[in-house]
Amino acid sequence: MAQQYDVDSPAAVVSAIVLGTLGVLSFIVQPALVQGFVTHLHVGEPEALNLAGIEMLGVAISSIAMALGSHRYDWRRVMAAALLVAALGNGLSAMASGGGTLWAARFIAGLGHGAIITLSFTFVGLTRKVDRNIALYLALLLTYGAIGVWRMPAFLDRFGLPALFWLFAALLLLGLATVRNVPRTHEARAEVPEGARDLPHGMVAVALAGVLAYNIAQGIAWAVLFLVGIAAGLGEQSVADALFASQVLAIGGALASVFLAGALARDRAIMIGILGGGACIALLLAHPGIVLFAISVCGFNVLWNFVLPFILGTVGEFDTRGRMIGRAVAMQMLGLGTGPFLAGLLTNGSSYTLVELACIFFFLASFALLLLPMQAHRRLLAPQG
């Protein structure tokens, strides 16, 4: 079965991209969703951030479980089960009135979403054109994210949070139609990429720590951007408009990685993306007006989606068995889940300076950590050069 399956077929690639988008239904609109918790559940910012964090904790747990054990299971069955669990969690969220019931429901939803995300990225990692396919995936989810963040305040005002969660549940159930195009195992990989080399275990651990640090920075920033704008005195819809613009422009960032994949060295692209992202967050330290806020969030989002295909494509070549993408995505989800919790601990509801400084620190740490295994990988390639 695995040998007959074409992981590079249009149906397989499209299914991976669609399923990956379903996996991040709530995360990609998280800034507006966190503000929705504040506005419609009448909770404080730390509790709203923790609600996002408990879902991301579920995402992280299932992502790690998939990264460690996915080779033992039939991926189609796991994907179908994950879609059903995520739909169940969102349905329970729609029926919850708040408190511990909602926390449990978001955690259940996160368990399903995490497995969907990890398996979808792993599928893409088996294809010949990893960078391109990840970028196409980002373009689709960013299109959804742009519209979702922009219109969510109006949607929640008109229909409420339960309607949003019912919508998520329905979309996840529709995703079951794509499961037949999912590969069953890692053995569906057609060939080992030319640049893939087996790095020592220590360097692999350093690379994964770099991915983790980068995504902690992203998780912190993405959870608080809406709140930072509100704290700066900007109107709710103005903040939503700025985030909408950032999502639209981020599509260009993702597509730019497609066209520059062969022309721009990965290590240079990673340096630009990570350090530039930290610089954009630094702009928010100045208590920004709407123009500076828009520049900051647009630059942050463009660089995030520009550099992510390069990071995953690079880390994916640190072993020859096709398992590094899944492990990297597990670190990605763990980082994105840790970020909101750290943000909740560091904010007092009126100042986000400590949150922004922590975000910048993790950006810098991630670049330093990723630099070491990239250099080790380059040395392994040198004899073939």
PDB file of N, CA and C in Angstrom, residues 113-211:
ATOM      1  N   HIS A 113      -6.804  18.893  17.363  1.00  0.00           N
ATOM      2  CA  HIS A 113      -6.125  19.808  16.445  1.00  0.00           C
ATOM      3  C   HIS A 113      -4.629  19.505  16.360  1.00  0.00           C
ATOM      4  N   GLY A 114      -4.009  19.161  17.487  1.00  0.00           N
ATOM      5  CA  GLY A 114      -2.580  18.883  17.476  1.00  0.00           C
ATOM      6  C   GLY A 114      -2.215  17.708  16.591  1.00  0.00           C
ATOM      7  N   ALA A 115      -3.005  16.640  16.675  1.00  0.00           N
ATOM      8  CA  ALA A 115      -2.735  15.477  15.833  1.00  0.00           C
ATOM      9  C   ALA A 115      -2.927  15.812  14.356  1.00  0.00           C
ATOM     10  N   ILE A 116      -3.964  16.592  14.042  1.00  0.00           N
ATOM     11  CA  ILE A 116      -4.201  16.994  12.653  1.00  0.00           C
ATOM     12  C   ILE A 116      -3.016  17.794  12.118  1.00  0.00           C
ATOM     13  N   ILE A 117      -2.561  18.771  12.900  1.00  0.00           N
ATOM     14  CA  ILE A 117      -1.454  19.626  12.470  1.00  0.00           C
ATOM     15  C   ILE A 117      -0.191  18.809  12.250  1.00  0.00           C
ATOM     16  N   THR A 118       0.158  17.978  13.216  1.00  0.00           N
ATOM     17  CA  THR A 118       1.413  17.233  13.128  1.00  0.00           C
ATOM     18  C   THR A 118       1.421  16.268  11.959  1.00  0.00           C
ATOM     19  N   LEU A 119       0.339  15.515  11.792  1.00  0.00           N
ATOM     20  CA  LEU A 119       0.285  14.570  10.684  1.00  0.00           C
ATOM     21  C   LEU A 119       0.292  15.291   9.345  1.00  0.00           C
ATOM     22  N   SER A 120      -0.391  16.433   9.252  1.00  0.00           N
ATOM     23  CA  SER A 120      -0.433  17.167   7.992  1.00  0.00           C
ATOM     24  C   SER A 120       0.950  17.682   7.603  1.00  0.00           C
ATOM     25  N   PHE A 121       1.664  18.262   8.569  1.00  0.00           N
ATOM     26  CA  PHE A 121       3.028  18.722   8.292  1.00  0.00           C
ATOM     27  C   PHE A 121       3.935  17.542   7.945  1.00  0.00           C
ATOM     28  N   THR A 122       3.733  16.404   8.619  1.00  0.00           N
ATOM     29  CA  THR A 122       4.547  15.229   8.327  1.00  0.00           C
ATOM     30  C   THR A 122       4.312  14.760   6.905  1.00  0.00           C
ATOM     31  N   PHE A 123       3.052  14.790   6.447  1.00  0.00           N
ATOM     32  CA  PHE A 123       2.760  14.413   5.066  1.00  0.00           C
ATOM     33  C   PHE A 123       3.538  15.305   4.098  1.00  0.00           C
ATOM     34  N   VAL A 124       3.461  16.611   4.358  1.00  0.00           N
ATOM     35  CA  VAL A 124       4.154  17.553   3.481  1.00  0.00           C
ATOM     36  C   VAL A 124       5.657  17.295   3.499  1.00  0.00           C
ATOM     37  N   GLY A 125       6.185  16.910   4.658  1.00  0.00           N
ATOM     38  CA  GLY A 125       7.604  16.625   4.768  1.00  0.00           C
ATOM     39  C   GLY A 125       8.049  15.421   3.963  1.00  0.00           C
ATOM     40  N   LEU A 126       7.118  14.587   3.539  1.00  0.00           N
ATOM     41  CA  LEU A 126       7.453  13.428   2.715  1.00  0.00           C
ATOM     42  C   LEU A 126       7.511  13.766   1.231  1.00  0.00           C
ATOM     43  N   THR A 127       7.049  14.944   0.855  1.00  0.00           N
ATOM     44  CA  THR A 127       7.001  15.310  -0.560  1.00  0.00           C
ATOM     45  C   THR A 127       8.365  15.777  -1.050  1.00  0.00           C
ATOM     46  N   ARG A 128       8.514  15.832  -2.355  1.00  0.00           N
ATOM     47  CA  ARG A 128       9.794  16.258  -2.942  1.00  0.00           C
ATOM     48  C   ARG A 128      10.031  17.754  -2.758  1.00  0.00           C
ATOM     49  N   LYS A 129       8.977  18.563  -2.835  1.00  0.00           N
ATOM     50  CA  LYS A 129       9.116  20.019  -2.775  1.00  0.00           C
ATOM     51  C   LYS A 129       8.547  20.517  -1.445  1.00  0.00           C
ATOM     52  N   VAL A 130       9.291  20.249  -0.372  1.00  0.00           N
ATOM     53  CA  VAL A 130       8.797  20.553   0.975  1.00  0.00           C
ATOM     54  C   VAL A 130       8.578  22.047   1.148  1.00  0.00           C
ATOM     55  N   ASP A 131       9.576  22.870   0.800  1.00  0.00           N
ATOM     56  CA  ASP A 131       9.461  24.313   0.991  1.00  0.00           C
ATOM     57  C   ASP A 131       8.249  24.867   0.257  1.00  0.00           C
ATOM     58  N   ARG A 132       8.083  24.453  -1.001  1.00  0.00           N
ATOM     59  CA  ARG A 132       6.969  24.960  -1.799  1.00  0.00           C
ATOM     60  C   ARG A 132       5.630  24.567  -1.217  1.00  0.00           C
ATOM     61  N   ASN A 133       5.494  23.312  -0.826  1.00  0.00           N
ATOM     62  CA  ASN A 133       4.208  22.831  -0.341  1.00  0.00           C
ATOM     63  C   ASN A 133       3.851  23.428   1.020  1.00  0.00           C
ATOM     64  N   ILE A 134       4.856  23.644   1.866  1.00  0.00           N
ATOM     65  CA  ILE A 134       4.584  24.327   3.135  1.00  0.00           C
ATOM     66  C   ILE A 134       4.136  25.753   2.876  1.00  0.00           C
ATOM     67  N   ALA A 135       4.770  26.409   1.902  1.00  0.00           N
ATOM     68  CA  ALA A 135       4.388  27.781   1.575  1.00  0.00           C
ATOM     69  C   ALA A 135       2.959  27.847   1.033  1.00  0.00           C
ATOM     70  N   LEU A 136       2.568  26.883   0.201  1.00  0.00           N
ATOM     71  CA  LEU A 136       1.201  26.854  -0.315  1.00  0.00           C
ATOM     72  C   LEU A 136       0.202  26.624   0.826  1.00  0.00           C
ATOM     73  N   TYR A 137       0.573  25.754   1.751  1.00  0.00           N
ATOM     74  CA  TYR A 137      -0.255  25.533   2.936  1.00  0.00           C
ATOM     75  C   TYR A 137      -0.417  26.827   3.722  1.00  0.00           C
ATOM     76  N   LEU A 138       0.673  27.552   3.921  1.00  0.00           N
ATOM     77  CA  LEU A 138       0.601  28.814   4.645  1.00  0.00           C
ATOM     78  C   LEU A 138      -0.263  29.829   3.920  1.00  0.00           C
ATOM     79  N   ALA A 139      -0.195  29.844   2.595  1.00  0.00           N
ATOM     80  CA  ALA A 139      -1.001  30.794   1.827  1.00  0.00           C
ATOM     81  C   ALA A 139      -2.492  30.550   2.056  1.00  0.00           C
ATOM     82  N   LEU A 140      -2.916  29.285   2.096  1.00  0.00           N
ATOM     83  CA  LEU A 140      -4.328  28.982   2.319  1.00  0.00           C
ATOM     84  C   LEU A 140      -4.758  29.357   3.731  1.00  0.00           C
ATOM     85  N   LEU A 141      -3.979  28.950   4.725  1.00  0.00           N
ATOM     86  CA  LEU A 141      -4.413  29.229   6.096  1.00  0.00           C
ATOM     87  C   LEU A 141      -4.364  30.729   6.395  1.00  0.00           C
ATOM     88  N   LEU A 142      -3.443  31.451   5.759  1.00  0.00           N
ATOM     89  CA  LEU A 142      -3.371  32.888   5.981  1.00  0.00           C
ATOM     90  C   LEU A 142      -4.551  33.613   5.336  1.00  0.00           C
ATOM     91  N   THR A 143      -5.011  33.102   4.209  1.00  0.00           N
ATOM     92  CA  THR A 143      -6.208  33.682   3.589  1.00  0.00           C
ATOM     93  C   THR A 143      -7.392  33.544   4.524  1.00  0.00           C
ATOM     94  N   TYR A 144      -7.547  32.333   5.081  1.00  0.00           N
ATOM     95  CA  TYR A 144      -8.601  32.119   6.071  1.00  0.00           C
ATOM     96  C   TYR A 144      -8.375  32.992   7.298  1.00  0.00           C
ATOM     97  N   GLY A 145      -7.121  33.023   7.783  1.00  0.00           N
ATOM     98  CA  GLY A 145      -6.820  33.781   8.983  1.00  0.00           C
ATOM     99  C   GLY A 145      -7.077  35.263   8.823  1.00  0.00           C
ATOM    100  N   ALA A 146      -6.749  35.803   7.643  1.00  0.00           N
ATOM    101  CA  ALA A 146      -6.959  37.229   7.396  1.00  0.00           C
ATOM    102  C   ALA A 146      -8.436  37.582   7.507  1.00  0.00           C
ATOM    103  N   ILE A 147      -9.261  36.788   6.830  1.00  0.00           N
ATOM    104  CA  ILE A 147     -10.702  37.050   6.866  1.00  0.00           C
ATOM    105  C   ILE A 147     -11.251  36.810   8.271  1.00  0.00           C
ATOM    106  N   GLY A 148     -10.750  35.746   8.925  1.00  0.00           N
ATOM    107  CA  GLY A 148     -11.249  35.402  10.257  1.00  0.00           C
ATOM    108  C   GLY A 148     -10.950  36.466  11.293  1.00  0.00           C
ATOM    109  N   VAL A 149      -9.704  36.943  11.335  1.00  0.00           N
ATOM    110  CA  VAL A 149      -9.341  37.966  12.316  1.00  0.00           C
ATOM    111  C   VAL A 149     -10.077  39.274  12.037  1.00  0.00           C
ATOM    112  N   TRP A 150     -10.202  39.607  10.767  1.00  0.00           N
ATOM    113  CA  TRP A 150     -10.841  40.878  10.373  1.00  0.00           C
ATOM    114  C   TRP A 150     -12.308  40.915  10.754  1.00  0.00           C
ATOM    115  N   ARG A 151     -13.018  39.806  10.484  1.00  0.00           N
ATOM    116  CA  ARG A 151     -14.465  39.797  10.665  1.00  0.00           C
ATOM    117  C   ARG A 151     -14.914  39.218  12.000  1.00  0.00           C
ATOM    118  N   MET A 152     -14.007  38.660  12.785  1.00  0.00           N
ATOM    119  CA  MET A 152     -14.438  38.007  14.011  1.00  0.00           C
ATOM    120  C   MET A 152     -15.150  38.934  14.989  1.00  0.00           C
ATOM    121  N   PRO A 153     -14.660  40.164  15.244  1.00  0.00           N
ATOM    122  CA  PRO A 153     -15.406  41.014  16.183  1.00  0.00           C
ATOM    123  C   PRO A 153     -16.869  41.190  15.785  1.00  0.00           C
ATOM    124  N   ALA A 154     -17.113  41.424  14.491  1.00  0.00           N
ATOM    125  CA  ALA A 154     -18.490  41.596  14.021  1.00  0.00           C
ATOM    126  C   ALA A 154     -19.261  40.280  14.111  1.00  0.00           C
ATOM    127  N   PHE A 155     -18.588  39.165  13.761  1.00  0.00           N
ATOM    128  CA  PHE A 155     -19.245  37.854  13.819  1.00  0.00           C
ATOM    129  C   PHE A 155     -19.665  37.522  15.250  1.00  0.00           C
ATOM    130  N   LEU A 156     -18.752  37.738  16.203  1.00  0.00           N
ATOM    131  CA  LEU A 156     -19.063  37.420  17.600  1.00  0.00           C
ATOM    132  C   LEU A 156     -20.139  38.339  18.154  1.00  0.00           C
ATOM    133  N   ASP A 157     -20.130  39.600  17.750  1.00  0.00           N
ATOM    134  CA  ASP A 157     -21.177  40.519  18.206  1.00  0.00           C
ATOM    135  C   ASP A 157     -22.551  40.068  17.722  1.00  0.00           C
ATOM    136  N   ARG A 158     -22.587  39.534  16.518  1.00  0.00           N
ATOM    137  CA  ARG A 158     -23.883  39.152  15.931  1.00  0.00           C
ATOM    138  C   ARG A 158     -24.337  37.752  16.347  1.00  0.00           C
ATOM    139  N   PHE A 159     -23.392  36.781  16.369  1.00  0.00           N
ATOM    140  CA  PHE A 159     -23.786  35.391  16.578  1.00  0.00           C
ATOM    141  C   PHE A 159     -23.308  34.798  17.910  1.00  0.00           C
ATOM    142  N   GLY A 160     -22.227  35.347  18.482  1.00  0.00           N
ATOM    143  CA  GLY A 160     -21.719  34.851  19.750  1.00  0.00           C
ATOM    144  C   GLY A 160     -20.683  33.745  19.598  1.00  0.00           C
ATOM    145  N   LEU A 161     -20.000  33.440  20.691  1.00  0.00           N
ATOM    146  CA  LEU A 161     -18.962  32.411  20.691  1.00  0.00           C
ATOM    147  C   LEU A 161     -19.481  31.012  20.359  1.00  0.00           C
ATOM    148  N   PRO A 162     -20.659  30.598  20.867  1.00  0.00           N
ATOM    149  CA  PRO A 162     -21.128  29.244  20.532  1.00  0.00           C
ATOM    150  C   PRO A 162     -21.233  29.006  19.024  1.00  0.00           C
ATOM    151  N   ALA A 163     -21.717  30.000  18.282  1.00  0.00           N
ATOM    152  CA  ALA A 163     -21.844  29.836  16.830  1.00  0.00           C
ATOM    153  C   ALA A 163     -20.483  29.623  16.185  1.00  0.00           C
ATOM    154  N   LEU A 164     -19.462  30.311  16.673  1.00  0.00           N
ATOM    155  CA  LEU A 164     -18.118  30.138  16.125  1.00  0.00           C
ATOM    156  C   LEU A 164     -17.628  28.712  16.347  1.00  0.00           C
ATOM    157  N   PHE A 165     -17.821  28.187  17.541  1.00  0.00           N
ATOM    158  CA  PHE A 165     -17.348  26.834  17.822  1.00  0.00           C
ATOM    159  C   PHE A 165     -18.147  25.776  17.058  1.00  0.00           C
ATOM    160  N   TRP A 166     -19.463  26.009  16.863  1.00  0.00           N
ATOM    161  CA  TRP A 166     -20.239  25.088  16.027  1.00  0.00           C
ATOM    162  C   TRP A 166     -19.733  25.100  14.584  1.00  0.00           C
ATOM    163  N   LEU A 167     -19.356  26.281  14.097  1.00  0.00           N
ATOM    164  CA  LEU A 167     -18.803  26.386  12.744  1.00  0.00           C
ATOM    165  C   LEU A 167     -17.509  25.600  12.635  1.00  0.00           C
ATOM    166  N   PHE A 168     -16.630  25.740  13.625  1.00  0.00           N
ATOM    167  CA  PHE A 168     -15.395  24.969  13.624  1.00  0.00           C
ATOM    168  C   PHE A 168     -15.685  23.469  13.582  1.00  0.00           C
ATOM    169  N   ALA A 169     -16.633  23.020  14.393  1.00  0.00           N
ATOM    170  CA  ALA A 169     -16.966  21.597  14.449  1.00  0.00           C
ATOM    171  C   ALA A 169     -17.462  21.085  13.097  1.00  0.00           C
ATOM    172  N   ALA A 170     -18.303  21.881  12.435  1.00  0.00           N
ATOM    173  CA  ALA A 170     -18.844  21.466  11.137  1.00  0.00           C
ATOM    174  C   ALA A 170     -17.740  21.355  10.093  1.00  0.00           C
ATOM    175  N   LEU A 171     -16.822  22.311  10.063  1.00  0.00           N
ATOM    176  CA  LEU A 171     -15.726  22.271   9.092  1.00  0.00           C
ATOM    177  C   LEU A 171     -14.832  21.056   9.322  1.00  0.00           C
ATOM    178  N   LEU A 172     -14.582  20.726  10.576  1.00  0.00           N
ATOM    179  CA  LEU A 172     -13.757  19.561  10.890  1.00  0.00           C
ATOM    180  C   LEU A 172     -14.415  18.268  10.425  1.00  0.00           C
ATOM    181  N   LEU A 173     -15.716  18.174  10.583  1.00  0.00           N
ATOM    182  CA  LEU A 173     -16.422  16.975  10.112  1.00  0.00           C
ATOM    183  C   LEU A 173     -16.376  16.881   8.591  1.00  0.00           C
ATOM    184  N   LEU A 174     -16.468  18.014   7.908  1.00  0.00           N
ATOM    185  CA  LEU A 174     -16.339  18.002   6.449  1.00  0.00           C
ATOM    186  C   LEU A 174     -14.956  17.527   6.020  1.00  0.00           C
ATOM    187  N   GLY A 175     -13.957  17.776   6.857  1.00  0.00           N
ATOM    188  CA  GLY A 175     -12.598  17.352   6.540  1.00  0.00           C
ATOM    189  C   GLY A 175     -12.429  15.849   6.443  1.00  0.00           C
ATOM    190  N   LEU A 176     -13.387  15.090   6.987  1.00  0.00           N
ATOM    191  CA  LEU A 176     -13.311  13.630   6.879  1.00  0.00           C
ATOM    192  C   LEU A 176     -13.295  13.169   5.424  1.00  0.00           C
ATOM    193  N   ALA A 177     -13.824  13.990   4.523  1.00  0.00           N
ATOM    194  CA  ALA A 177     -13.862  13.614   3.105  1.00  0.00           C
ATOM    195  C   ALA A 177     -12.473  13.530   2.490  1.00  0.00           C
ATOM    196  N   THR A 178     -11.469  14.165   3.104  1.00  0.00           N
ATOM    197  CA  THR A 178     -10.115  14.171   2.539  1.00  0.00           C
ATOM    198  C   THR A 178      -9.242  13.038   3.069  1.00  0.00           C
ATOM    199  N   VAL A 179      -9.730  12.310   4.071  1.00  0.00           N
ATOM    200  CA  VAL A 179      -8.882  11.317   4.747  1.00  0.00           C
ATOM    201  C   VAL A 179      -8.430  10.220   3.791  1.00  0.00           C
ATOM    202  N   ARG A 180      -9.237   9.900   2.788  1.00  0.00           N
ATOM    203  CA  ARG A 180      -8.854   8.826   1.869  1.00  0.00           C
ATOM    204  C   ARG A 180      -7.580   9.140   1.088  1.00  0.00           C
ATOM    205  N   ASN A 181      -7.197  10.416   1.042  1.00  0.00           N
ATOM    206  CA  ASN A 181      -5.987  10.807   0.323  1.00  0.00           C
ATOM    207  C   ASN A 181      -4.759  10.906   1.216  1.00  0.00           C
ATOM    208  N   VAL A 182      -4.897  10.537   2.476  1.00  0.00           N
ATOM    209  CA  VAL A 182      -3.790  10.608   3.429  1.00  0.00           C
ATOM    210  C   VAL A 182      -2.915   9.365   3.284  1.00  0.00           C
ATOM    211  N   PRO A 183      -1.576   9.514   3.236  1.00  0.00           N
ATOM    212  CA  PRO A 183      -0.712   8.328   3.235  1.00  0.00           C
ATOM    213  C   PRO A 183      -0.825   7.595   4.568  1.00  0.00           C
ATOM    214  N   ARG A 184      -0.483   6.313   4.553  1.00  0.00           N
ATOM    215  CA  ARG A 184      -0.666   5.510   5.764  1.00  0.00           C
ATOM    216  C   ARG A 184       0.566   5.486   6.674  1.00  0.00           C
ATOM    217  N   THR A 185       1.765   5.637   6.107  1.00  0.00           N
ATOM    218  CA  THR A 185       2.989   5.537   6.902  1.00  0.00           C
ATOM    219  C   THR A 185       4.077   6.427   6.316  1.00  0.00           C
ATOM    220  N   HIS A 186       5.216   6.533   7.050  1.00  0.00           N
ATOM    221  CA  HIS A 186       6.389   7.231   6.546  1.00  0.00           C
ATOM    222  C   HIS A 186       6.935   6.596   5.266  1.00  0.00           C
ATOM    223  N   GLU A 187       6.610   5.316   5.040  1.00  0.00           N
ATOM    224  CA  GLU A 187       7.160   4.608   3.892  1.00  0.00           C
ATOM    225  C   GLU A 187       6.640   5.135   2.566  1.00  0.00           C
ATOM    226  N   ALA A 188       5.645   6.039   2.630  1.00  0.00           N
ATOM    227  CA  ALA A 188       5.138   6.635   1.391  1.00  0.00           C
ATOM    228  C   ALA A 188       6.145   7.599   0.777  1.00  0.00           C
ATOM    229  N   ARG A 189       7.189   7.969   1.519  1.00  0.00           N
ATOM    230  CA  ARG A 189       8.195   8.899   0.989  1.00  0.00           C
ATOM    231  C   ARG A 189       8.836   8.302  -0.256  1.00  0.00           C
ATOM    232  N   ALA A 190       8.833   9.072  -1.330  1.00  0.00           N
ATOM    233  CA  ALA A 190       9.309   8.567  -2.610  1.00  0.00           C
ATOM    234  C   ALA A 190      10.823   8.386  -2.622  1.00  0.00           C
ATOM    235  N   GLU A 191      11.557   9.333  -2.049  1.00  0.00           N
ATOM    236  CA  GLU A 191      13.009   9.273  -2.099  1.00  0.00           C
ATOM    237  C   GLU A 191      13.596  10.160  -1.002  1.00  0.00           C
ATOM    238  N   VAL A 192      14.835   9.889  -0.642  1.00  0.00           N
ATOM    239  CA  VAL A 192      15.526  10.710   0.351  1.00  0.00           C
ATOM    240  C   VAL A 192      16.035  11.964  -0.347  1.00  0.00           C
ATOM    241  N   PRO A 193      15.736  13.159   0.193  1.00  0.00           N
ATOM    242  CA  PRO A 193      16.217  14.389  -0.439  1.00  0.00           C
ATOM    243  C   PRO A 193      17.735  14.408  -0.552  1.00  0.00           C
ATOM    244  N   GLU A 194      18.223  15.031  -1.593  1.00  0.00           N
ATOM    245  CA  GLU A 194      19.658  15.049  -1.864  1.00  0.00           C
ATOM    246  C   GLU A 194      20.460  15.649  -0.716  1.00  0.00           C
ATOM    247  N   GLY A 195      19.902  16.662  -0.051  1.00  0.00           N
ATOM    248  CA  GLY A 195      20.630  17.336   1.017  1.00  0.00           C
ATOM    249  C   GLY A 195      20.461  16.733   2.392  1.00  0.00           C
ATOM    250  N   ALA A 196      19.703  15.661   2.528  1.00  0.00           N
ATOM    251  CA  ALA A 196      19.448  15.084   3.849  1.00  0.00           C
ATOM    252  C   ALA A 196      20.676  14.353   4.377  1.00  0.00           C
ATOM    253  N   ARG A 197      21.013  14.608   5.634  1.00  0.00           N
ATOM    254  CA  ARG A 197      22.115  13.935   6.315  1.00  0.00           C
ATOM    255  C   ARG A 197      21.672  13.632   7.758  1.00  0.00           C
ATOM    256  N   ASP A 198      22.222  12.577   8.323  1.00  0.00           N
ATOM    257  CA  ASP A 198      21.909  12.221   9.713  1.00  0.00           C
ATOM    258  C   ASP A 198      22.858  12.954  10.641  1.00  0.00           C
ATOM    259  N   LEU A 199      22.337  13.969  11.351  1.00  0.00           N
ATOM    260  CA  LEU A 199      23.135  14.692  12.325  1.00  0.00           C
ATOM    261  C   LEU A 199      23.248  13.897  13.617  1.00  0.00           C
ATOM    262  N   PRO A 200      24.301  14.110  14.408  1.00  0.00           N
ATOM    263  CA  PRO A 200      24.390  13.463  15.721  1.00  0.00           C
ATOM    264  C   PRO A 200      23.193  13.832  16.585  1.00  0.00           C
ATOM    265  N   HIS A 201      22.863  12.952  17.519  1.00  0.00           N
ATOM    266  CA  HIS A 201      21.682  13.170  18.355  1.00  0.00           C
ATOM    267  C   HIS A 201      21.750  14.492  19.111  1.00  0.00           C
ATOM    268  N   GLY A 202      22.945  14.872  19.555  1.00  0.00           N
ATOM    269  CA  GLY A 202      23.074  16.131  20.281  1.00  0.00           C
ATOM    270  C   GLY A 202      22.702  17.325  19.428  1.00  0.00           C
ATOM    271  N   MET A 203      23.144  17.325  18.177  1.00  0.00           N
ATOM    272  CA  MET A 203      22.817  18.428  17.278  1.00  0.00           C
ATOM    273  C   MET A 203      21.332  18.435  16.915  1.00  0.00           C
ATOM    274  N   VAL A 204      20.751  17.249  16.792  1.00  0.00           N
ATOM    275  CA  VAL A 204      19.306  17.171  16.542  1.00  0.00           C
ATOM    276  C   VAL A 204      18.548  17.804  17.705  1.00  0.00           C
ATOM    277  N   ALA A 205      18.998  17.516  18.936  1.00  0.00           N
ATOM    278  CA  ALA A 205      18.342  18.088  20.116  1.00  0.00           C
ATOM    279  C   ALA A 205      18.482  19.606  20.136  1.00  0.00           C
ATOM    280  N   VAL A 206      19.639  20.116  19.755  1.00  0.00           N
ATOM    281  CA  VAL A 206      19.841  21.563  19.705  1.00  0.00           C
ATOM    282  C   VAL A 206      18.920  22.191  18.659  1.00  0.00           C
ATOM    283  N   ALA A 207      18.803  21.541  17.504  1.00  0.00           N
ATOM    284  CA  ALA A 207      17.923  22.058  16.444  1.00  0.00           C
ATOM    285  C   ALA A 207      16.478  22.115  16.925  1.00  0.00           C
ATOM    286  N   LEU A 208      16.032  21.066  17.597  1.00  0.00           N
ATOM    287  CA  LEU A 208      14.658  21.043  18.090  1.00  0.00           C
ATOM    288  C   LEU A 208      14.453  22.086  19.182  1.00  0.00           C
ATOM    289  N   ALA A 209      15.493  22.320  19.998  1.00  0.00           N
ATOM    290  CA  ALA A 209      15.405  23.389  20.998  1.00  0.00           C
ATOM    291  C   ALA A 209      15.279  24.748  20.319  1.00  0.00           C
ATOM    292  N   GLY A 210      15.958  24.926  19.195  1.00  0.00           N
ATOM    293  CA  GLY A 210      15.840  26.172  18.445  1.00  0.00           C
ATOM    294  C   GLY A 210      14.443  26.371  17.893  1.00  0.00           C
ATOM    295  N   VAL A 211      13.858  25.296  17.368  1.00  0.00           N
ATOM    296  CA  VAL A 211      12.482  25.378  16.875  1.00  0.00           C
ATOM    297  C   VAL A 211      11.531  25.699  18.025  1.00  0.00           C
TER     298      VAL A 211
END
